[in-house]
Coordinates of C-alpha atoms and ligand atoms in Angstrom, one line a residue:
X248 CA 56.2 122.1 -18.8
X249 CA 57.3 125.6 -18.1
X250 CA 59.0 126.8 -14.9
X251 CA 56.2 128.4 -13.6
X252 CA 54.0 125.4 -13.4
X253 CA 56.3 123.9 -10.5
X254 CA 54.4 122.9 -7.3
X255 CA 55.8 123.7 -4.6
X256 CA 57.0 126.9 -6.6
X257 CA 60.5 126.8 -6.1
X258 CA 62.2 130.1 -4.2
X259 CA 63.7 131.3 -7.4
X260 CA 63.3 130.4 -11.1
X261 CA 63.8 132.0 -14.4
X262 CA 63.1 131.0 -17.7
X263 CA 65.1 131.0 -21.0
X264 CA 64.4 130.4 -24.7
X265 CA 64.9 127.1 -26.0
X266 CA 64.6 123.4 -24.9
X267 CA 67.5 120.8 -24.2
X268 CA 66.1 116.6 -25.4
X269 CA 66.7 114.3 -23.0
X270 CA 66.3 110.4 -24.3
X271 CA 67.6 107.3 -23.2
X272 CA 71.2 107.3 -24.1
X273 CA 71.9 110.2 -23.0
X274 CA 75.3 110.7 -20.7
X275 CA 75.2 111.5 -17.0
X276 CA 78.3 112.4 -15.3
X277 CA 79.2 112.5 -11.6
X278 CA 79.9 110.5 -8.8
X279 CA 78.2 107.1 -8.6
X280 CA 76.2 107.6 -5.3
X281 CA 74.7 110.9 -7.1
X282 CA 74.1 109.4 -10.8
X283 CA 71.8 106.4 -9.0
X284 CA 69.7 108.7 -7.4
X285 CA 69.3 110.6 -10.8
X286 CA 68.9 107.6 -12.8
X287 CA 66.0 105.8 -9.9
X288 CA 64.1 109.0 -9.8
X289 CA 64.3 109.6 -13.2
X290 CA 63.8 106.1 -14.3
X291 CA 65.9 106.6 -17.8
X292 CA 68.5 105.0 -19.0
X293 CA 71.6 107.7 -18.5
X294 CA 74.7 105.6 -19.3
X295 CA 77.5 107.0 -17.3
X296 CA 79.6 109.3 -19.3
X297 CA 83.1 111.8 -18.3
X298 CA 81.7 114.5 -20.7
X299 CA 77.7 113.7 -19.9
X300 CA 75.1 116.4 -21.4
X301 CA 73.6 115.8 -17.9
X302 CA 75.8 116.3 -15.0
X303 CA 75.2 116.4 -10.9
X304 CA 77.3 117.2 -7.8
X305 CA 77.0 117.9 -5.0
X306 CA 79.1 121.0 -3.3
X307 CA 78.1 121.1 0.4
X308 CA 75.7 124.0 1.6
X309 CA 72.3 124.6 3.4
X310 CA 70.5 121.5 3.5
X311 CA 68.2 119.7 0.8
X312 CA 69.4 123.2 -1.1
X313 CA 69.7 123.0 -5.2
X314 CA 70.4 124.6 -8.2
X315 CA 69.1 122.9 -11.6
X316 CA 70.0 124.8 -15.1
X317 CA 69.1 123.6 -18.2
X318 CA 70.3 125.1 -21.3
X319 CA 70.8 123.9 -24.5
X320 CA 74.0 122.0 -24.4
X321 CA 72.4 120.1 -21.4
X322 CA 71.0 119.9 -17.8
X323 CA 73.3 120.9 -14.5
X324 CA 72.5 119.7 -11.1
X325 CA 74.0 120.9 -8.2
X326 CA 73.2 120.8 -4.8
X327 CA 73.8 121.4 -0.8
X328 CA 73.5 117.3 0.0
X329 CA 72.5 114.2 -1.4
X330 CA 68.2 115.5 -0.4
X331 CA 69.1 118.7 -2.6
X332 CA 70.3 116.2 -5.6
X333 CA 66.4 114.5 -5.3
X334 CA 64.5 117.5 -4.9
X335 CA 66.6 118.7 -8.2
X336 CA 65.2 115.8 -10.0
X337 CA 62.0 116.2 -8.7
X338 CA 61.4 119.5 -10.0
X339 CA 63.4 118.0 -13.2
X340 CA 60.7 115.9 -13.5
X341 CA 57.9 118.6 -13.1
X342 CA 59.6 120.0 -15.7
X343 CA 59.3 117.1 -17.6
X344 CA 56.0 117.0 -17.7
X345 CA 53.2 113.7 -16.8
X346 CA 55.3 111.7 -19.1
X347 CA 58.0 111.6 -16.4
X348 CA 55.7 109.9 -14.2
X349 CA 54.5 106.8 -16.3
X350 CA 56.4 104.3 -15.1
X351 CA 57.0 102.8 -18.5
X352 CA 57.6 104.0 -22.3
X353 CA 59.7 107.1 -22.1
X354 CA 60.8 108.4 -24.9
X355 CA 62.7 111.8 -26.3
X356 CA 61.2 114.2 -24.2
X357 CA 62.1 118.2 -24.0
X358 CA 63.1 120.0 -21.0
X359 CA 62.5 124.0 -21.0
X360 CA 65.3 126.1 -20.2
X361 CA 65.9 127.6 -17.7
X362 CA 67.2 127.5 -13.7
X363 CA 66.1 127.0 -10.3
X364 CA 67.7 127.9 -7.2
X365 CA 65.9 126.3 -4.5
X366 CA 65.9 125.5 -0.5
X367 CA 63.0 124.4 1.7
X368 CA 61.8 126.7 4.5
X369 CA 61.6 124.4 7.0
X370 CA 63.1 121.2 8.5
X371 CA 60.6 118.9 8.9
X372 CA 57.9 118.6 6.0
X373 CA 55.5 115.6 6.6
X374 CA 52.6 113.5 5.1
X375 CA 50.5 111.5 8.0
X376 CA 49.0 108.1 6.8
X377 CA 46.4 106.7 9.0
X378 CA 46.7 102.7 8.7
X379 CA 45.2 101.6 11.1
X380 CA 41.4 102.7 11.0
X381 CA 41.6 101.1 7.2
X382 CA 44.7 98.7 6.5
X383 CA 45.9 100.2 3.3
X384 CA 48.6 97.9 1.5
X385 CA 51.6 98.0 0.6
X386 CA 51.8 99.3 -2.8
X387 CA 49.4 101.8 -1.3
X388 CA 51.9 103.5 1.0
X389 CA 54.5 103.1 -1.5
X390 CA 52.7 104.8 -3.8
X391 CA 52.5 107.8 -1.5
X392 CA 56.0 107.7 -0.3
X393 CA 56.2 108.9 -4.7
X394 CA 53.3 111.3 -4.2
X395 CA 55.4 113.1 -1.2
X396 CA 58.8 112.6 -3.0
X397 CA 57.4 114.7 -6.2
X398 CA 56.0 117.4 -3.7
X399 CA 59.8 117.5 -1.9
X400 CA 58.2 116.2 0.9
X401 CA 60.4 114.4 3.7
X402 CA 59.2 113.0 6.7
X403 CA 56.3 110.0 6.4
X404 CA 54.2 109.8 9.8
X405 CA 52.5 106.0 9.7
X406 CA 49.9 105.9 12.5
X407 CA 50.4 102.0 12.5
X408 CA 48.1 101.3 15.4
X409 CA 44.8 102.5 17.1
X410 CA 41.7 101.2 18.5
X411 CA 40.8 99.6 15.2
X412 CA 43.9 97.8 14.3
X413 CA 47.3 96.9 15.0
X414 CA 49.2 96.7 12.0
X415 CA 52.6 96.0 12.9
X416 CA 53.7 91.8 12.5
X417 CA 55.5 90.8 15.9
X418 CA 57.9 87.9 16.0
X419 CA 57.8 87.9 19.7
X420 CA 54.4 87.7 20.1
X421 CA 52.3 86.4 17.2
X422 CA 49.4 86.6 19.2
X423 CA 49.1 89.9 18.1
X424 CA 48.8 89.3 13.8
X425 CA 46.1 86.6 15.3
X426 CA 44.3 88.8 18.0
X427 CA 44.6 92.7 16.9
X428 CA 44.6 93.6 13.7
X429 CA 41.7 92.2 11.9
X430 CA 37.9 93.2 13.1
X431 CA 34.6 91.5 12.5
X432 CA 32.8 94.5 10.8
X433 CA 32.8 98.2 10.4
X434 CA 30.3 101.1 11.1
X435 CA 28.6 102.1 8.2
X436 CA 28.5 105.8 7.0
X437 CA 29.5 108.5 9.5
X438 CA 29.4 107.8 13.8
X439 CA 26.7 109.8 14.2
X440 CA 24.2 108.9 11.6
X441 CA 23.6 105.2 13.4
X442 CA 23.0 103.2 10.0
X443 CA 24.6 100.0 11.6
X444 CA 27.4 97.5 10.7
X445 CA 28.8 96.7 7.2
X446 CA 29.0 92.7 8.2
X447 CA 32.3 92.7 6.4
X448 CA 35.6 91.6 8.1
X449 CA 38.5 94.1 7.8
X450 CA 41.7 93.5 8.7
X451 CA 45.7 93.3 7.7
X452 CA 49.2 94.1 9.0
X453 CA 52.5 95.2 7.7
X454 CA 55.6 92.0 8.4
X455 CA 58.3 93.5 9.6
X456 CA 59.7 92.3 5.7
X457 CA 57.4 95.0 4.9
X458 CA 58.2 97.7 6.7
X459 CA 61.9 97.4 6.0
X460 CA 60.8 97.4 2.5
X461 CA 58.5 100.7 3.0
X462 CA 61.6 102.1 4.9
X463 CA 64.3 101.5 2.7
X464 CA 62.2 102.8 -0.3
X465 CA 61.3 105.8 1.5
X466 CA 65.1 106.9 2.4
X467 CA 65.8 106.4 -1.3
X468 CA 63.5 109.2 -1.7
X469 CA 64.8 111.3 1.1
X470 CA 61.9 110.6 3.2
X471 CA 61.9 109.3 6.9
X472 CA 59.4 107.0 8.0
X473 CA 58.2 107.9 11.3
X474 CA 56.3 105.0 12.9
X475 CA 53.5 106.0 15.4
X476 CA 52.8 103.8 18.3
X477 CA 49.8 105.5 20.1
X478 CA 49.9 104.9 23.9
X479 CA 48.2 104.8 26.2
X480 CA 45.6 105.1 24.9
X481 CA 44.1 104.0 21.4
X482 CA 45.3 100.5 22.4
X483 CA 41.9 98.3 22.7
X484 CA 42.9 96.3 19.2
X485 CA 46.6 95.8 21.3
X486 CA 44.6 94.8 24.3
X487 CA 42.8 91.9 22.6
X488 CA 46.2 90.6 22.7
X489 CA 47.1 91.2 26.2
X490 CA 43.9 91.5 27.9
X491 CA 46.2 91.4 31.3
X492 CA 47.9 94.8 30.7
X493 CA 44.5 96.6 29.9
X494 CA 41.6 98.6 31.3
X495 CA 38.4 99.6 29.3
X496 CA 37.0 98.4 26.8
X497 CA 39.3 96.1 25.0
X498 CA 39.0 94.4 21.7
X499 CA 39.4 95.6 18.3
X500 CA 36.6 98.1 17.7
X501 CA 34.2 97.9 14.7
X502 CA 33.6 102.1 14.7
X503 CA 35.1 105.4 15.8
X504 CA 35.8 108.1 18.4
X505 CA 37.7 107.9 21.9
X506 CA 37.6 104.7 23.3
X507 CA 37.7 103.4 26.9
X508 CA 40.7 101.1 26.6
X509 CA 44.3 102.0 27.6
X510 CA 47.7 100.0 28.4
X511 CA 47.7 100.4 32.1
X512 CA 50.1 102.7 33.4
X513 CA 52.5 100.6 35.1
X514 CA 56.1 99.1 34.8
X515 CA 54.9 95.7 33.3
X516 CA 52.9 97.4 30.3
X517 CA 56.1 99.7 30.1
X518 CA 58.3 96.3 29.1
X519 CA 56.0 95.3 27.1
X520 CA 55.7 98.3 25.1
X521 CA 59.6 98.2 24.6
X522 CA 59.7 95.3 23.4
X523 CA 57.8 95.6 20.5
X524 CA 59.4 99.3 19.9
X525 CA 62.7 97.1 20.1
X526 CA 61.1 94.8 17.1
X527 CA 59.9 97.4 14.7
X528 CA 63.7 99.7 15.1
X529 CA 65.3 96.7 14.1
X530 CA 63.5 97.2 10.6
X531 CA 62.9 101.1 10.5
X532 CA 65.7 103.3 9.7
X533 CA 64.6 106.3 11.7
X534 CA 65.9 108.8 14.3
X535 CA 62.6 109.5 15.2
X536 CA 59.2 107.4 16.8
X537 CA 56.0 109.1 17.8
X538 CA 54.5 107.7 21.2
X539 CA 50.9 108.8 20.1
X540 CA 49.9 110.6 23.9
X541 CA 46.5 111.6 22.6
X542 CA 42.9 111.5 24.1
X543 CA 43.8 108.8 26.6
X544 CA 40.6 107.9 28.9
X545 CA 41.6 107.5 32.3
X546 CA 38.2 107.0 33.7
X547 CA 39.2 102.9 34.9
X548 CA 42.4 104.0 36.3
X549 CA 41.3 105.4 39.3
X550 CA 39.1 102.6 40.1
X551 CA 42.0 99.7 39.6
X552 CA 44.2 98.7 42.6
X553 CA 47.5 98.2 40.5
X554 CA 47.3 101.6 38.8
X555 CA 46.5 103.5 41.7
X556 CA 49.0 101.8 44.3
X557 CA 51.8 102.6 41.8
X558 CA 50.9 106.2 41.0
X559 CA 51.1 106.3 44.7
X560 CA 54.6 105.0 45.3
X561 CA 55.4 107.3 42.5
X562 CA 54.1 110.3 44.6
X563 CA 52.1 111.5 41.9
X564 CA 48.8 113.3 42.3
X565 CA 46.7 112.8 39.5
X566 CA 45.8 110.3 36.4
X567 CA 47.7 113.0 34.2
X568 CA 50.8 112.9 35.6
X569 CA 50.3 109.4 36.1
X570 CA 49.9 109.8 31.9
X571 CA 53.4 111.7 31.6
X572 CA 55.0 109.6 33.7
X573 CA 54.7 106.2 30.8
X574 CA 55.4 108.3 28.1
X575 CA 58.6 109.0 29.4
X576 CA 59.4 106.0 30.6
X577 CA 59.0 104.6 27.1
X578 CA 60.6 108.0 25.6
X579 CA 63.7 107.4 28.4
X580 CA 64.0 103.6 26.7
X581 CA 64.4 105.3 22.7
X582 CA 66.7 107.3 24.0
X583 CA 68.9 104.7 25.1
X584 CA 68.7 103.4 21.7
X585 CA 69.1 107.0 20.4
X586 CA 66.1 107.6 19.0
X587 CA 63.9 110.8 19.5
X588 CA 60.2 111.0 20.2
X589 CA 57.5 112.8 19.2
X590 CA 53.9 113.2 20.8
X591 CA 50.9 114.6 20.3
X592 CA 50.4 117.8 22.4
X593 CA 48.6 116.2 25.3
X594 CA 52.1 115.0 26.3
X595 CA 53.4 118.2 26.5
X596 CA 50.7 119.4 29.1
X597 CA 50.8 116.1 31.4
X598 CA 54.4 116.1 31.9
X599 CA 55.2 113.1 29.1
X600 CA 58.0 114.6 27.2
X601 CA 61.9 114.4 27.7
X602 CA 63.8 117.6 27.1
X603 CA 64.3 116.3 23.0
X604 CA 60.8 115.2 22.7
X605 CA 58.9 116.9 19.4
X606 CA 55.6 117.8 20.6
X607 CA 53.1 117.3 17.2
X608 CA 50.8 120.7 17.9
X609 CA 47.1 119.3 17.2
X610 CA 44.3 120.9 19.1
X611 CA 45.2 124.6 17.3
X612 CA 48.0 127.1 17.3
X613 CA 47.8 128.4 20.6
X614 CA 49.3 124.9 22.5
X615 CA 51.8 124.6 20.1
X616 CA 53.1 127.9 20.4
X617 CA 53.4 127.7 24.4
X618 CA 55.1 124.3 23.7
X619 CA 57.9 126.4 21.8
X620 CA 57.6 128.9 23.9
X621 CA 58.8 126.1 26.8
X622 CA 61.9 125.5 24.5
X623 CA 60.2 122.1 23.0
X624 CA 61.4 121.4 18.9
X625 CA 57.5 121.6 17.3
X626 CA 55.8 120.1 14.5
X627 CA 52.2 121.6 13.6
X628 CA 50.0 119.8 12.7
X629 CA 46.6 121.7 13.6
X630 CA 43.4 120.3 12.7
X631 CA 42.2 123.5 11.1
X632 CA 43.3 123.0 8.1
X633 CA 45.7 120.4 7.9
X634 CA 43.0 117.5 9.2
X635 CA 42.7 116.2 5.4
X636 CA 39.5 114.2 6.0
X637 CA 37.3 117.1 6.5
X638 CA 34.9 117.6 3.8
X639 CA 37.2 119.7 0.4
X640 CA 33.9 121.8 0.1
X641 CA 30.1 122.4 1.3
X642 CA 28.9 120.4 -2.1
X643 CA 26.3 118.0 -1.6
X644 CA 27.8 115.9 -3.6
X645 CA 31.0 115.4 -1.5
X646 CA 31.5 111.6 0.2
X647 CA 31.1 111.4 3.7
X648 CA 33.7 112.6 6.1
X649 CA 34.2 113.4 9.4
X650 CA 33.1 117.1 9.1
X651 CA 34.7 120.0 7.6
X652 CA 34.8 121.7 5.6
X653 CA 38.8 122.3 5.1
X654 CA 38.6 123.5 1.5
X655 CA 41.7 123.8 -0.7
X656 CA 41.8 127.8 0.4
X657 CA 42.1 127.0 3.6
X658 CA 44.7 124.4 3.2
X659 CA 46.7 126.7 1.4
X660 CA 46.4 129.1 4.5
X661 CA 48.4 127.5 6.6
X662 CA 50.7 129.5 8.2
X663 CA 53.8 126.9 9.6
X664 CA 55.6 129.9 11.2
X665 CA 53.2 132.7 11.9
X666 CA 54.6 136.6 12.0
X667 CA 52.3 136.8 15.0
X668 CA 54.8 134.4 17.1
X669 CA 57.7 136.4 18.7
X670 CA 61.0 134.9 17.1
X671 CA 61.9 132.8 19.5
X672 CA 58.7 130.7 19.3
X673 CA 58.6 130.4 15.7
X674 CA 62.4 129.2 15.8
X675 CA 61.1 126.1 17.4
X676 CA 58.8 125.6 15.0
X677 CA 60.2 122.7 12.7
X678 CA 57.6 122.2 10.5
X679 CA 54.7 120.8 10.1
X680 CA 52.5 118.1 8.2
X681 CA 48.9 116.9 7.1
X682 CA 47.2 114.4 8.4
X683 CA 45.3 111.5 6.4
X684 CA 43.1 109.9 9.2
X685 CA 41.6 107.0 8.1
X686 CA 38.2 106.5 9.6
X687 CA 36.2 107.6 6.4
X688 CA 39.0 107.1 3.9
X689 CA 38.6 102.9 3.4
X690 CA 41.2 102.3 0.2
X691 CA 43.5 104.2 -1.9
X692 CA 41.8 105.4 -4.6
X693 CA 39.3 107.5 -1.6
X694 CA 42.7 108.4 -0.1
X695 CA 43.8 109.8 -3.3
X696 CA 40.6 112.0 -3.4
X697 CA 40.8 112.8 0.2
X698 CA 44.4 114.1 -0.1
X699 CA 45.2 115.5 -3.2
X700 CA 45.3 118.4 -4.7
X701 CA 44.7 119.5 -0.5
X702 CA 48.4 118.4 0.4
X703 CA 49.7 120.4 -3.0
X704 CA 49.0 123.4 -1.0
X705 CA 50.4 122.8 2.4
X706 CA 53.3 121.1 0.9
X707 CA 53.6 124.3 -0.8
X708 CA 53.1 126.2 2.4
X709 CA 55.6 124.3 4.3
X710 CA 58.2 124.6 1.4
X711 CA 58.1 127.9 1.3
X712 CA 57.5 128.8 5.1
X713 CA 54.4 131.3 4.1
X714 CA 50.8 130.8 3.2
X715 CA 50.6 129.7 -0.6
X716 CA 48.9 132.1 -3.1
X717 CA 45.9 130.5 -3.6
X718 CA 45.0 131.6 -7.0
X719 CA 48.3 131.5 -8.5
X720 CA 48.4 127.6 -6.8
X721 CA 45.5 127.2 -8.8
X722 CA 46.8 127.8 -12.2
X723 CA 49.8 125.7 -11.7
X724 CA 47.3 123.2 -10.3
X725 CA 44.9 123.1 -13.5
X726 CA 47.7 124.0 -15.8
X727 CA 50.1 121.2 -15.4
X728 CA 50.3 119.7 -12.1
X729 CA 46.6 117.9 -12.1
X730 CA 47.7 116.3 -14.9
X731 CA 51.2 114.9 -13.6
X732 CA 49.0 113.7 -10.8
X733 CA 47.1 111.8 -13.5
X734 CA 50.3 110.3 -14.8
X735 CA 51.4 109.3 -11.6
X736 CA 48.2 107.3 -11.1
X737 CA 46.4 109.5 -8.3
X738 CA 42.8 109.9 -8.2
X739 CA 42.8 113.4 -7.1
X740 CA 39.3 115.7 -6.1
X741 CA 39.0 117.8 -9.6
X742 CA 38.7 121.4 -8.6
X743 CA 35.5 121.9 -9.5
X744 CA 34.1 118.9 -7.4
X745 CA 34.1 115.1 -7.5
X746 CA 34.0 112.8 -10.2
X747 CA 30.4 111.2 -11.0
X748 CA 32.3 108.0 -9.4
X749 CA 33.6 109.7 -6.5
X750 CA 30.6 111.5 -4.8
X751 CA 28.3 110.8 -2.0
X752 CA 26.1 108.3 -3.5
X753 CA 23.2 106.6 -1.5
X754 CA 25.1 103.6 -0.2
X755 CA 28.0 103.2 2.5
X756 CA 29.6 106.5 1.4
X757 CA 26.4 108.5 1.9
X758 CA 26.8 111.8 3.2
X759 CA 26.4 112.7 6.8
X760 CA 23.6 114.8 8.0
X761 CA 25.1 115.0 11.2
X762 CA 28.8 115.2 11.0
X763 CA 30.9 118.3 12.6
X764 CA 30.5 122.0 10.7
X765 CA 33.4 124.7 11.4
X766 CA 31.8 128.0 11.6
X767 CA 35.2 130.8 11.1
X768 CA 34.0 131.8 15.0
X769 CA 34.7 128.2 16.2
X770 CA 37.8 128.2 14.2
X771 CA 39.2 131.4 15.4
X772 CA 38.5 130.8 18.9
X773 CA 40.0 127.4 18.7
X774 CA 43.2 128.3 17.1
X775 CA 43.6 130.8 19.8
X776 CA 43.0 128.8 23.3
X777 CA 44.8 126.3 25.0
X778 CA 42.8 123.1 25.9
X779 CA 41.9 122.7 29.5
X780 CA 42.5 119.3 30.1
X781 CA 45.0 116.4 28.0
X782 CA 43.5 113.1 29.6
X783 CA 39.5 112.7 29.5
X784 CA 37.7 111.0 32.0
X785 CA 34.7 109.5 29.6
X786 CA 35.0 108.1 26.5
X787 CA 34.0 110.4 23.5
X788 CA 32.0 109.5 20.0
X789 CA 32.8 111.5 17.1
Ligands
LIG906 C1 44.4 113.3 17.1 O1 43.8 113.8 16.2 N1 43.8 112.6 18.0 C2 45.9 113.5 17.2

C-alpha cells in the first residue's frame, strides 16, 4: 500500500518507483534485542543474516523517532530508541498492506519504495478501556493492545474497577473475586428509557496471571498499561467486599450513573487501598497508576461520626478537601514505591494531587488548561470528542449509546495542544487519549464498532499534535486502512453507517429516545468554563 495511505500520516514521506519482495527467508541484520522486535511485529520468518536485505539500528535521538527507507536492494530501519524501531515496523506493516495483519499464511509480499522520517508530537498517546461496566476478556484487551500498537499508540488506560465491577483477582483478600465483580443482572437499553433488567448475570475478573500477561504483551509493543483504581468513589462493587469501610449504597450495581457509595475517607480505608495497589504493582510494569478522583458523592459523609471526627482532627473544612486529602495519601504511598499518579480533574480542584501528579482533563478544555497553567503534567482527555461511546452519527440506525453525537469529524478535531493556550500551558500538555466507557459497549465486537475508525483520527491528532484533515483522513481511511482493519479482525463502523448486523434493532440495543444531544452552544460553552464544584452531594443518573 502506497505511502500516502499511512494512518497516522507520518511527519514526512516520499515516494519512489519500484517495489522491494519481502518473503520468509529473507535476512535481517542488527542487534538481537532490535531483530526480535522486527521479527514479533512482523511475524515473518527473517533468519538473522551479517549482509541482511533488511536491516535495523538504532542511533540514539528524539524519542520513539524513525526513519524507514525501502529501496530496491532492501528495507532500512533506523531509529531514536527501541519505541522508534516498533513504530518503524508498524508503518512497515501499513505499508504492507492487510496481509500483514493475518496472523497466519504470509507469503511474498511487495513493499513500495520509498522513506519515512517520522516522530510523534506528543509524549503520552493513550487508548482508555472501560472493564469494568462490561468484563471484556482477555484476548479482548489483547487484541486492542494490537489495534493501538498499529496506530503508534503508547499508553493503555484500563479502568479496572467501578460501581459495576471489580475486575482485579486479590490474593490477600479473595473475598473480593467472590463478592465484587460479578452482578445479578443488567439494565436494559439506555438509563433513561426504564425498560427494566436483562435477568442475565454478568460478571468476571482479570488474575493477577493475567494482568502480567496483558502487561508484558503490552511493553513488547511499546505500550504502558496504566491501571485505574477509581477512588473514592465508584467503589460500591469494592464495598460488597468490605461493607465496614463504606458509606452509600454498596453492592455491585446492575445499571449506570453516579452512585452513592464511596470508601470512607479515613486512615483504615487508606491501608486498605494500598494494599491491593501493593498486589496489582507486583504484576504491572508501570511508572504510572490512575487514582480515578471523579464524581465522588459525599452526601453520607457528613452525616457519619468516623468521617467527620477525622476531617476534624485533620483541621479541614469541607467534604472536598476531606476528598484531596485520601487521594494523596494514597498518591504519597506510590510514591514511595516510585510510581506516579494520575487523576481525573476533580483531584486537581479538591486539593488531591502531589506536585508529580498527571491531572486527566475531563470536564472540557478550560480545567485542564488552568491545571497546566498551575504547573501540573496534563493529559486531555475531554468528553467532547474523545468520549468514544457517544453516538458516530444522528442515523437512526445507530445502536444505543449514552448520547452524542461525536462523529468522526469531530473526533478528528481534536486539538491536544491548542494555539489558543499561551506556551507555557500547552508545554504541560502531554498528551492526551480516548476513552472507551463501557456502559453501552457489552463485548468486543460492539467495542470494535464503538471505537474504530473514531480512534484512527485522534490517534492521528495526537501523533501529529494538530487537528487531522478530515477529508484527506478519509481517503486513507476507505483507501487502505479500513481494510487493514478488516485483516486485523476489527469490526469497525463503515463510514457510511452500520452494518445491517450492527444497528439499533428492536431488542436490548434499541435506540434511546431519551439519551443526551450536544447542541455546538452546549459544547462551546462547556469547553470554555471550569466546573463549579468536584465532589457532588446527590447521586446522579445518566
Ligand atoms: C469520567 O467520565 N467520570 C471521568
Amino acid at each position: 500500500m502506497s505511502f500516502d495511505l499511512l494512518v497516522p500520516a507520518p511527519r514526512s514521506a516520499t515516494t519512489a518507483t519500484g517495489s522491494f519482495l519481502l518473503r520468509p527467508g529473507t535476512g535481517l541484520d542488527g542487534e538481537p534485542h532490535l531483530t526480535r522486535i522486527v521479527r514479533r511485529l512482523l511475524g515473518m520468518d527473517l533468519p538473522d543474516s551479517a549482509t541482511g536485505e533488511v536491516s535495523v539500528r538504532v542511533a540514539p535521538g528524539e524519542p520513539e523517532s524513525y526513519r524507514l527507507a525501502v529501496s530496491e536492494q532492501g528495507i532500512e530501519i533506523e531509529a531514536g530508541d527501541e519505541a522508534g524501531v516498533r513504530h518503524a515496523v508498524q508503518t512497515l506493516r501499513q505499508l504492507i498492506g492487510p496481509q500483514a495483519y493475518r496472523v497466519a499464511g504470509k507469503k511474498e509480499v511487495g513493499v513500495p519504495c520509498g522513506e519515512v522520517i517520522d516522530r510523534p508530537a506528543v509524549e503520552w498517546r493513550g487508548g482508555m478501556l472501560d472493564v469494568a461496566r462490561h468484563f471484556l476478556t482477555k484476548r479482548t484487551v489483547l487484541k486492542y493492545v494490537d489495534l493501538l500498537a498499529m496506530h503508534r499508540m503508547n499508553r493503555l488506560h484500563l479502568h479496572l474497577t467501578d460501581d459495576q465491577g471489580w475486575r482485579i483477582e486479590s490474593r490477600s483478600f479473595p473475598e473480593i473475586s467472590r463478592l465484587a465483580t460479578h452482578r445479578p443482572e443488567t439494565i436494559v437499553g439506555h438509563l433513561y428509557d426504564g425498560r427494566g433488567y436483562d435477568g442475565i448475570p454478568h460478571g468476571g475478573y482479570y488474575t493477577l496471571d493475567d494482568l502480567a500477561e496483558i502487561s508484558a504483551y503490552a511493553r513488547e509493543r511499546g505500550i504502558i498499561v496504566v491501571p485505574e483504581i477509581d477512588l473514592p468513589g465508584h467503589t460500591s462493587a469494592l464495598l460488597a467486599a468490605f461493607p465496614e469501610l463504606g458509606t452509600g449504597e454498596i453492592g455491585v450495581q446492575r445499571a449506570w450513573g453516579v452512585k452513592s457509595a464511596t470508601i470512607k475517607p479515613v486512615p483504615r480505608s487508606v491501608k486498605r487501598v494500598c494494599e491491593l495497589l501493593d498486589e496489582l504493582l507486583e504484576v504491572i510494569d508501570t511508572p504510572y497508576v490512575h487514582l480515578g478522583g471523579d464524581e465522588c458523592v459525599t452526601r453520607d459523609w457528613v452525616g457519619d461520626p468516623e468521617i467527620a471526627a477525622h476531617r476534624e482532627s485533620l483541621g479541614l473544612a469541607t467534604e472536598g478537601e476531606l476528598h484531596g486529602w485520601f487521594l494523596r495519601e494514597v498518591a504519597a504511598h506510590l510514591a514511595t514505591r516510585g510510581k506516579r499518579a494520575v487523576m481525573w480533574d476533580e483531584a486537581y480542584q479538591t486539593g488531591g494531587t502531589l506536585p508529580d501528579t498527571i491531572v486527566m482533563g475531563w470536564r472540557g478544555d478550560a480545567i485542564a488548561q488552568r491545571a497546566a497553567a498551575d504547573g501540573f503534567d496534563v493529559v486531555r482527555a475531554p468528553i467532547y470528542p474523545t468520549y468514544l461511546d457517544y453516538d458516530q452519527s444522528e442515523l437512526g440506525s445507530e445502536p444505543v449509546t449514552i448520547g452524542g453525537p461525536i462523529t468522526l469529524a469531530d473526533a478528528a478535531s481534536f486539538d491536544v495542544t491548542p494555539d489558543a493556550w499561551p506556551a507555557g500551558e500547552r508545554a504541560g500538555v502531554l498528551g492526551g487519549q480516548w476513552q472507551a466507557w463501557g456502559e453501552y459497549i457489552p463485548h468486543e465486537r460492539h467495542l470494535d464498532y464503538m471505537t474504530f475508525p473514531r480512534a484512527c483520527a485522534i490517534a492521528e491528532a495526537l501523533w501529529s499534535g494538530r487537528p487531522a484533515d478530515y477529508d484527506d483522513l478519509v481517503r486513507r481511511l476507505s483507501g487502505g486502512h479500513l481494510a487493514r482493519l478488516e485483516a486485523a479482525g476489527c469490526e469497525y463502523r463503515p463510514l457510511a453507517g452500520p452494518h445491517p448486523w450492527q444497528e439499533s434493532g428492536t431488542g436490548g440495543r434499541a435506540r434511546s429516545a431519551s439519551g443526551m444531544r450536544w447542541s455546538l452552544e452546549q459544547r462551546r460553552e462547556w469547553s470554555s468554563s471550569i466546573p463549579e464544584s468536584a465532589v457532588a452531594d446527590e447521586p446522579e443518573a445518566f
